[in-house]
Amino acid sequence: MTDLTEADIQNRLGALTQLRAAIGQAIVGQADVVEQLLIGLLAGGHCLLEGVPGLGKTLLVRSLGEALKLDFRRVQFTPDLMPSDILGTELLEEDHGTGHRSFRFQQGPVFTNLLLADELNRTPPKTQAALLEAMQEKTVSYAGVTHVLPAPFFVLATQNPLEQAGTYPLPEAQLDRFLLHIRVDYPTEAEERAILAQTTGSKPAAVPAVMQGDEVLALQALVRDVHFSDDLLDWVTRIVRASRPGEGAPEDIRKYVKWGAGPRAGQSLILASKARALLHGRLAATRDDITTLAVPVMRHRLLLSFAAEAEGRSADDVVAALVRAVPLA
């Protein structure tokens, strides 16, 4: 932050407030979901959203794209979707003047800023892997040529917790690539009434554009500079290490967890906590940031045992117990 003046920092923090307000023009309620989505964007990661159909996941991402003046595309994942349907393919073109033929790479929908991968678990592993590789490397390699994806590049993948027949669950190694696993719940009665009133009238909600793509990149760089104390760094390290069953692990972990989280969980928790601090107008992360984000960061990184399933213990329960069991100092 040495290259930024205090006025520059305050302007960027003010832009985040405007961004949340702009999204609120179209999205009723879901404050935690919106916040976690923005945290994923600011931290430069990707998010996995889980919720039943009709809760506004597509509208949320589209509204984010409109507020950020970013390109948005949506892909409905199906069992017959091929990697080339997402990444792109080469087309053979002929110059009618010379008769010369050449191949041209036709970019797929992954070449965008915001990509909604709807029901990612309904497509075969080969297509899942193609998207996840693009998410990790932010490039697409085809026929020996590497194509760089636009920046910023943010993937929001959705899963339907219902109708699991015929799906292809993401393996743990691929789930680990998502910064956050966000749960979308039903709205409250007041929120649902507001949704019905807002979406059945003659004037759809308009989302004002408040931020450019280069401003998002600047905020992502600023997140990295948010202060994270040594005490918090030690605490995150202990939390992640305590998630692995073995000698010295908390009782709930030894009983309910088969495989614990890897180092990427710690990286994700730190970056997400820094992003939340910035979103709340702070330049230093706090314990509250970590405790708030521990569940969405770690719920998809734990492989639970049969005992957990038999006793009805969820990953959320285990992570909450883990955070309580590991002292800050």
Coordinates of C-alpha atoms in Angstrom, one line a residue:
M1 CA 0.0 0.0 0.0
T2 CA 3.0 2.2 -0.1
D3 CA 2.1 3.5 -3.6
L4 CA -1.4 4.5 -2.6
T5 CA -2.4 7.6 -0.7
E6 CA -5.0 7.5 2.0
A7 CA -7.4 9.3 -0.4
D8 CA -6.9 6.5 -3.0
I9 CA -7.6 3.8 -0.4
Q10 CA -10.7 5.6 0.9
N11 CA -12.0 6.0 -2.7
R12 CA -11.6 2.3 -3.4
L13 CA -13.3 1.4 -0.1
G14 CA -16.2 3.7 -1.0
A15 CA -16.5 2.0 -4.4
L16 CA -17.1 -1.3 -2.6
T17 CA -20.0 0.3 -0.7
Q18 CA -21.4 1.5 -4.0
L19 CA -21.0 -2.0 -5.4
R20 CA -23.0 -3.7 -2.7
A21 CA -25.7 -1.1 -3.0
A22 CA -25.9 -1.5 -6.7
I23 CA -26.3 -5.3 -6.4
G24 CA -29.0 -4.6 -3.8
Q25 CA -31.1 -2.9 -6.5
A26 CA -31.8 -6.3 -8.0
I27 CA -31.2 -8.8 -5.2
V28 CA -33.5 -8.9 -2.2
G29 CA -32.0 -10.2 1.0
Q30 CA -29.2 -12.9 0.7
A31 CA -26.8 -10.5 2.4
D32 CA -24.4 -13.3 3.5
V33 CA -24.4 -14.8 0.0
V34 CA -23.7 -11.5 -1.6
E35 CA -20.9 -10.8 0.8
Q36 CA -19.3 -14.1 0.3
L37 CA -19.6 -13.8 -3.5
L38 CA -17.8 -10.4 -3.3
I39 CA -15.2 -11.8 -1.0
G40 CA -14.5 -14.5 -3.6
L41 CA -14.2 -11.9 -6.3
L42 CA -11.9 -9.6 -4.3
A43 CA -9.7 -12.5 -3.2
G44 CA -9.3 -13.6 -6.8
G45 CA -10.8 -17.0 -6.2
H46 CA -13.8 -18.9 -7.5
C47 CA -17.0 -19.9 -5.7
L48 CA -19.2 -23.0 -5.5
L49 CA -22.8 -22.2 -4.8
E50 CA -25.2 -24.8 -3.6
G51 CA -29.0 -24.2 -3.4
V52 CA -32.3 -25.4 -4.9
P53 CA -33.5 -23.9 -8.2
G54 CA -35.2 -20.5 -8.1
L55 CA -33.2 -18.7 -5.5
G56 CA -31.7 -16.1 -7.8
K57 CA -28.2 -17.5 -8.4
T58 CA -28.2 -16.5 -12.1
L59 CA -29.7 -13.1 -11.3
L60 CA -27.1 -12.5 -8.7
V61 CA -24.1 -13.2 -11.0
R62 CA -25.7 -11.2 -13.8
S63 CA -26.3 -8.3 -11.5
L64 CA -22.7 -8.4 -10.4
G65 CA -21.5 -8.3 -14.0
E66 CA -23.8 -5.3 -14.7
A67 CA -22.6 -3.4 -11.6
L68 CA -18.9 -4.1 -12.6
K69 CA -19.3 -3.5 -16.4
L70 CA -17.9 -7.0 -16.9
D71 CA -18.8 -9.6 -19.6
F72 CA -21.1 -12.3 -18.2
R73 CA -21.9 -15.7 -19.7
R74 CA -23.9 -18.6 -18.5
V75 CA -23.3 -22.3 -19.4
Q76 CA -25.9 -25.0 -18.5
F77 CA -23.9 -28.1 -17.8
T78 CA -25.4 -31.3 -19.2
P79 CA -24.2 -35.0 -19.5
D80 CA -23.5 -34.5 -23.2
L81 CA -21.4 -31.3 -22.8
M82 CA -17.9 -31.6 -24.2
P83 CA -14.7 -29.7 -23.2
S84 CA -14.7 -27.9 -26.6
D85 CA -18.2 -26.6 -25.9
I86 CA -16.6 -24.6 -23.0
L87 CA -13.0 -23.9 -24.0
G88 CA -13.5 -23.5 -27.8
T89 CA -12.4 -25.3 -30.9
E90 CA -10.4 -24.8 -34.1
L91 CA -12.2 -24.0 -37.3
L92 CA -10.9 -24.6 -40.8
E93 CA -11.2 -21.5 -42.9
E94 CA -10.5 -21.0 -46.6
D95 CA -9.4 -17.7 -48.2
H96 CA -11.6 -17.6 -51.3
G97 CA -9.1 -15.4 -53.1
T98 CA -6.1 -17.5 -52.8
G99 CA -7.6 -20.9 -51.9
H100 CA -5.3 -21.0 -48.8
R101 CA -6.7 -22.9 -45.8
S102 CA -5.8 -22.3 -42.2
F103 CA -7.1 -23.1 -38.7
R104 CA -8.6 -20.4 -36.5
F105 CA -9.3 -20.8 -32.8
Q106 CA -12.9 -20.0 -32.0
Q107 CA -13.1 -19.0 -28.3
G108 CA -15.6 -20.8 -26.1
P109 CA -17.8 -19.2 -23.4
V110 CA -15.0 -19.6 -20.8
F111 CA -13.4 -16.5 -22.4
T112 CA -15.3 -14.0 -20.3
N113 CA -15.0 -12.2 -17.0
L114 CA -17.9 -13.8 -15.0
L115 CA -18.9 -17.3 -15.9
L116 CA -21.9 -19.0 -14.3
A117 CA -21.3 -22.8 -14.6
D118 CA -24.8 -24.0 -13.8
E119 CA -25.1 -27.4 -12.3
L120 CA -21.4 -28.3 -12.8
N121 CA -22.0 -31.8 -11.2
R122 CA -24.3 -32.8 -14.2
T123 CA -21.4 -33.0 -16.7
P124 CA -18.8 -35.8 -17.0
P125 CA -15.4 -35.6 -15.3
K126 CA -13.6 -34.8 -18.6
T127 CA -15.6 -31.6 -19.1
Q128 CA -15.4 -30.7 -15.4
A129 CA -11.6 -31.1 -15.5
A130 CA -11.4 -28.8 -18.5
L131 CA -13.2 -26.0 -16.8
L132 CA -11.3 -26.5 -13.5
E133 CA -7.9 -26.4 -15.3
A134 CA -8.9 -23.0 -16.9
M135 CA -10.0 -21.8 -13.4
Q136 CA -6.6 -22.7 -11.9
E137 CA -4.3 -21.6 -14.7
K138 CA -6.5 -18.8 -16.2
T139 CA -5.3 -20.0 -19.6
V140 CA -6.6 -22.4 -22.2
S141 CA -4.2 -24.6 -24.2
Y142 CA -5.4 -25.9 -27.5
A143 CA -3.3 -27.5 -30.3
G144 CA -0.1 -26.5 -28.6
V145 CA -1.1 -22.8 -28.3
T146 CA -1.8 -21.1 -24.9
H147 CA -4.7 -18.6 -24.9
V148 CA -4.9 -16.2 -21.9
L149 CA -8.3 -15.7 -20.3
P150 CA -9.6 -12.2 -19.7
A151 CA -8.8 -10.5 -16.4
P152 CA -10.5 -10.5 -14.0
F153 CA -11.8 -14.0 -14.4
F154 CA -14.3 -15.3 -11.9
V155 CA -16.2 -18.6 -12.0
L156 CA -19.4 -19.2 -10.0
A157 CA -20.3 -22.9 -10.2
T158 CA -23.7 -24.1 -8.9
Q159 CA -24.8 -27.5 -7.5
N160 CA -28.4 -28.6 -6.9
P161 CA -28.5 -30.5 -3.6
L162 CA -31.6 -32.3 -4.9
E163 CA -32.0 -34.8 -7.8
Q164 CA -28.5 -36.3 -7.4
A165 CA -29.4 -39.3 -9.7
G166 CA -27.2 -39.2 -12.8
T167 CA -24.8 -36.6 -11.5
Y168 CA -21.0 -36.6 -11.4
P169 CA -19.9 -35.4 -8.0
L170 CA -16.7 -33.3 -8.0
P171 CA -13.8 -35.2 -6.4
E172 CA -12.2 -33.7 -3.3
A173 CA -9.1 -32.6 -5.3
Q174 CA -11.3 -30.5 -7.6
L175 CA -13.5 -29.1 -4.8
D176 CA -10.3 -27.8 -3.2
R177 CA -9.9 -25.4 -6.2
F178 CA -12.9 -23.4 -5.0
L179 CA -12.1 -20.6 -2.6
L180 CA -15.6 -20.7 -1.0
H181 CA -18.5 -23.2 -0.9
I182 CA -21.5 -20.9 -0.4
R183 CA -24.9 -22.2 0.7
V184 CA -28.0 -20.4 -0.5
D185 CA -31.0 -20.8 1.8
Y186 CA -34.7 -19.9 1.3
P187 CA -35.5 -16.2 1.9
T188 CA -37.5 -15.0 4.9
E189 CA -41.2 -14.3 4.5
A190 CA -40.6 -10.6 4.2
E191 CA -37.8 -11.1 1.7
E192 CA -39.9 -13.5 -0.4
R193 CA -42.8 -11.0 -0.4
A194 CA -40.4 -8.3 -1.6
I195 CA -39.1 -10.6 -4.3
L196 CA -42.6 -11.4 -5.6
A197 CA -43.5 -7.7 -5.7
Q198 CA -40.2 -6.7 -7.4
T199 CA -40.2 -9.4 -10.1
T200 CA -43.8 -9.4 -11.2
G201 CA -44.2 -5.7 -12.1
S202 CA -43.7 -3.9 -15.4
K203 CA -40.4 -2.4 -14.6
P204 CA -37.5 -4.7 -13.9
A205 CA -34.9 -3.6 -11.4
A206 CA -32.0 -1.7 -13.0
V207 CA -28.5 -2.3 -11.8
P208 CA -26.2 0.8 -12.1
A209 CA -22.7 0.2 -13.3
V210 CA -20.3 1.5 -10.6
M211 CA -16.9 -0.1 -11.3
Q212 CA -14.7 -1.1 -14.2
G213 CA -12.7 -4.3 -14.6
D214 CA -9.4 -2.5 -13.9
E215 CA -10.7 -1.2 -10.6
V216 CA -11.5 -4.8 -9.6
L217 CA -7.9 -5.8 -10.4
A218 CA -6.7 -2.9 -8.3
L219 CA -8.9 -4.0 -5.3
Q220 CA -7.6 -7.6 -5.7
A221 CA -4.1 -6.2 -5.4
L222 CA -5.1 -4.2 -2.4
V223 CA -6.5 -7.3 -0.7
R224 CA -3.0 -8.8 -0.7
D225 CA -1.7 -5.8 1.3
V226 CA -4.3 -6.0 4.1
H227 CA -2.5 -6.6 7.4
F228 CA -2.7 -10.1 8.8
S229 CA -1.0 -10.4 12.2
D230 CA 1.4 -13.2 13.2
D231 CA -1.0 -14.3 15.9
L232 CA -3.8 -14.8 13.4
L233 CA -1.4 -16.5 11.0
D234 CA -0.4 -19.0 13.7
W235 CA -4.1 -19.5 14.6
V236 CA -5.1 -20.3 11.0
T237 CA -2.1 -22.7 10.7
R238 CA -3.3 -24.5 13.8
I239 CA -6.9 -24.7 12.7
V240 CA -6.0 -26.2 9.3
R241 CA -3.5 -28.7 10.8
A242 CA -6.1 -29.7 13.5
S243 CA -8.6 -30.6 10.8
R244 CA -6.4 -33.7 10.0
P245 CA -7.3 -36.7 12.1
G246 CA -4.4 -38.0 14.1
E247 CA -2.6 -37.7 17.4
G248 CA -3.3 -34.4 19.0
A249 CA -6.4 -33.6 16.8
P250 CA -9.6 -32.6 18.6
E251 CA -11.9 -35.4 19.5
D252 CA -14.6 -34.4 17.0
I253 CA -12.0 -34.5 14.2
R254 CA -10.6 -37.9 15.1
K255 CA -14.2 -39.3 15.2
Y256 CA -15.9 -37.6 12.3
V257 CA -13.2 -36.7 9.7
K258 CA -11.6 -39.2 7.4
W259 CA -9.3 -36.7 5.6
G260 CA -8.6 -33.2 6.6
A261 CA -7.9 -30.0 4.8
G262 CA -4.6 -29.3 3.0
P263 CA -2.5 -26.1 2.9
R264 CA -4.7 -24.5 0.3
A265 CA -7.4 -24.2 3.0
G266 CA -5.1 -22.0 5.0
Q267 CA -4.3 -19.8 2.0
S268 CA -8.0 -19.5 1.2
L269 CA -8.9 -18.6 4.7
I270 CA -6.3 -15.9 5.0
L271 CA -7.1 -14.3 1.6
A272 CA -10.9 -14.5 2.2
S273 CA -10.4 -12.9 5.7
K274 CA -8.4 -10.1 4.1
A275 CA -11.0 -9.6 1.5
R276 CA -13.8 -9.4 4.1
A277 CA -11.8 -6.9 6.1
L278 CA -11.5 -4.7 3.0
L279 CA -15.2 -5.1 2.2
H280 CA -16.0 -3.9 5.7
G281 CA -13.7 -0.8 5.3
R282 CA -10.8 -2.2 7.3
L283 CA -7.1 -2.6 6.4
A284 CA -6.4 -5.3 8.9
A285 CA -8.0 -8.7 9.3
T286 CA -9.5 -9.7 12.7
R287 CA -10.5 -12.9 14.5
D288 CA -14.1 -12.2 13.5
D289 CA -13.2 -12.4 9.8
I290 CA -11.7 -15.9 10.3
T291 CA -14.5 -17.3 12.5
T292 CA -17.1 -16.0 10.0
L293 CA -15.4 -17.6 6.9
A294 CA -14.0 -20.8 8.4
V295 CA -17.2 -22.8 7.4
P296 CA -17.5 -21.6 3.8
V297 CA -13.8 -22.0 3.3
M298 CA -13.5 -25.5 4.9
R299 CA -16.8 -27.2 4.5
H300 CA -15.9 -28.7 1.1
R301 CA -12.4 -29.6 2.1
L302 CA -13.2 -32.2 4.7
L303 CA -14.0 -35.8 3.9
L304 CA -16.3 -37.0 6.7
S305 CA -16.3 -40.5 8.1
F306 CA -19.1 -43.0 8.3
A307 CA -19.6 -42.1 12.0
A308 CA -20.4 -38.5 11.0
E309 CA -23.0 -39.6 8.5
A310 CA -24.5 -42.1 11.0
E311 CA -24.8 -39.5 13.7
G312 CA -26.1 -36.7 11.3
R313 CA -23.0 -34.5 11.8
S314 CA -22.4 -32.1 8.8
A315 CA -19.2 -30.6 7.7
D316 CA -20.5 -27.3 9.0
D317 CA -20.9 -28.8 12.5
V318 CA -17.4 -30.2 12.4
V319 CA -15.7 -27.0 11.3
A320 CA -17.6 -24.9 13.9
A321 CA -16.5 -27.4 16.6
L322 CA -12.9 -27.2 15.2
V323 CA -12.7 -23.4 15.5
R324 CA -14.0 -23.6 19.0
A325 CA -11.5 -26.3 20.0
V326 CA -8.4 -24.5 18.7
P327 CA -7.5 -21.5 20.9
L328 CA -6.3 -18.3 19.4
A329 CA -3.3 -18.2 21.8

